[in-house]
Coordinates of C-alpha atoms in Angstrom, one line a residue:
Q880 CA 145.7 103.9 -1.0
V881 CA 144.9 100.7 -0.1
R882 CA 147.6 98.1 0.6
L883 CA 147.3 94.5 1.6
V884 CA 150.9 93.1 2.6
E885 CA 151.0 89.5 3.2
S886 CA 154.1 87.8 5.0
G887 CA 155.2 84.6 6.8
G888 CA 155.0 82.0 4.1
G889 CA 158.1 79.7 3.4
L890 CA 159.0 75.9 3.3
V891 CA 157.6 73.4 5.5
Q892 CA 157.7 69.7 6.0
A893 CA 154.3 68.3 6.1
G894 CA 153.0 68.4 9.6
G895 CA 154.5 71.5 10.3
S896 CA 153.3 75.0 11.3
L897 CA 153.3 78.7 9.7
R898 CA 151.8 81.7 11.0
L899 CA 151.1 84.2 8.3
S900 CA 150.2 87.9 8.9
C901 CA 148.3 90.6 6.4
A902 CA 148.8 94.0 7.3
A903 CA 145.9 96.2 6.0
S904 CA 146.0 99.7 5.2
I905 CA 142.1 100.2 5.1
S906 CA 140.4 102.8 6.9
S907 CA 137.2 100.5 7.6
F908 CA 139.6 97.7 8.6
S909 CA 137.9 97.3 12.2
I910 CA 134.3 96.9 10.6
D911 CA 135.0 95.0 7.6
A912 CA 135.0 91.2 7.3
M913 CA 138.5 89.9 6.1
G914 CA 139.4 86.7 4.6
W915 CA 142.3 84.3 3.6
Y916 CA 142.4 83.0 0.2
R917 CA 144.8 81.1 -1.6
Q918 CA 145.8 80.1 -5.3
A919 CA 147.6 76.7 -6.0
P920 CA 149.2 76.2 -9.5
G921 CA 146.9 75.6 -12.0
K922 CA 143.8 76.4 -9.8
Q923 CA 141.5 79.3 -9.1
R924 CA 142.0 81.2 -6.1
E925 CA 139.8 80.2 -3.2
L926 CA 138.6 81.6 0.3
I927 CA 139.8 79.3 3.0
A928 CA 139.2 81.3 6.2
A929 CA 137.0 84.3 6.9
I930 CA 136.4 86.5 10.2
T931 CA 133.9 89.1 10.9
R932 CA 134.2 92.5 12.8
F933 CA 132.8 90.3 15.7
G934 CA 135.3 87.8 15.7
S935 CA 133.0 85.1 14.2
T936 CA 134.9 82.5 11.6
N937 CA 134.3 80.4 9.0
Y938 CA 136.5 77.9 7.0
A939 CA 136.7 75.9 3.9
D940 CA 136.3 72.2 4.7
S941 CA 139.9 71.5 3.7
V942 CA 141.4 73.5 6.3
K943 CA 138.8 73.4 9.1
G944 CA 140.4 72.0 12.2
R945 CA 144.1 72.7 11.2
F946 CA 143.8 76.8 10.3
T947 CA 142.9 79.3 12.8
I948 CA 142.0 83.1 11.6
S949 CA 142.1 86.1 14.0
R950 CA 142.6 89.4 14.0
D951 CA 143.9 92.4 15.8
N952 CA 142.0 95.7 14.9
A953 CA 144.5 97.9 16.8
K954 CA 147.0 96.7 14.4
N955 CA 144.8 96.7 11.3
T956 CA 146.2 92.9 10.9
V957 CA 144.6 89.8 10.3
Y958 CA 146.5 86.4 11.0
L959 CA 146.3 82.6 9.9
Q960 CA 147.6 80.0 11.9
M961 CA 148.2 76.9 10.1
N962 CA 148.9 73.7 11.8
S963 CA 149.4 70.2 10.4
L964 CA 150.2 71.2 7.0
K965 CA 149.6 69.1 4.1
P966 CA 151.3 69.1 0.8
E967 CA 148.1 70.2 -0.6
D968 CA 148.2 73.1 1.3
T969 CA 151.2 74.7 -1.1
A970 CA 149.9 77.8 -2.8
V971 CA 150.2 81.7 -2.6
Y972 CA 148.1 83.0 0.1
Y973 CA 146.7 86.2 -0.1
C974 CA 144.3 88.5 2.4
N975 CA 141.4 90.7 1.4
T976 CA 137.9 91.7 2.5
D977 CA 135.2 89.4 2.3
P978 CA 134.0 89.9 -0.2
T979 CA 136.7 90.9 -1.7
R980 CA 137.0 94.9 -2.5
Y981 CA 140.6 95.6 -3.1
S982 CA 143.4 94.9 -5.6
W983 CA 145.3 91.8 -4.3
G984 CA 148.7 92.1 -2.6
Q985 CA 151.7 90.2 -3.8
G986 CA 150.6 87.2 -1.6
T987 CA 153.0 85.0 0.6
Q988 CA 154.3 81.8 -1.1
V989 CA 153.7 78.5 1.4
T990 CA 155.2 75.2 0.2
V991 CA 155.0 72.2 2.1
S992 CA 157.3 69.2 1.4
S993 CA 156.0 65.8 1.8

């Protein structure tokens, strides 16, 4: 049974930083492209960062230059370092493969105050 467990969210002031983690019990983790997604209130879930099995990364324009995705294949974990956070980054953050293949985890709430 595949499980995606996100953690590391919280309340932070604008300009602050957070580091999210996602533990993925996926047998093919080391060869899957992984992504971080977020869903803000009243909006659709969107892909904001992705990383291939080779470590190549891609970012949505809204987070480019502020967020960094990374992965540790030995730990089946993907990370999202978020710097210079803005109130518009407030959302529930999720991880999944890219493209998505598995049920969503519970996500982790990130709230950025102005």
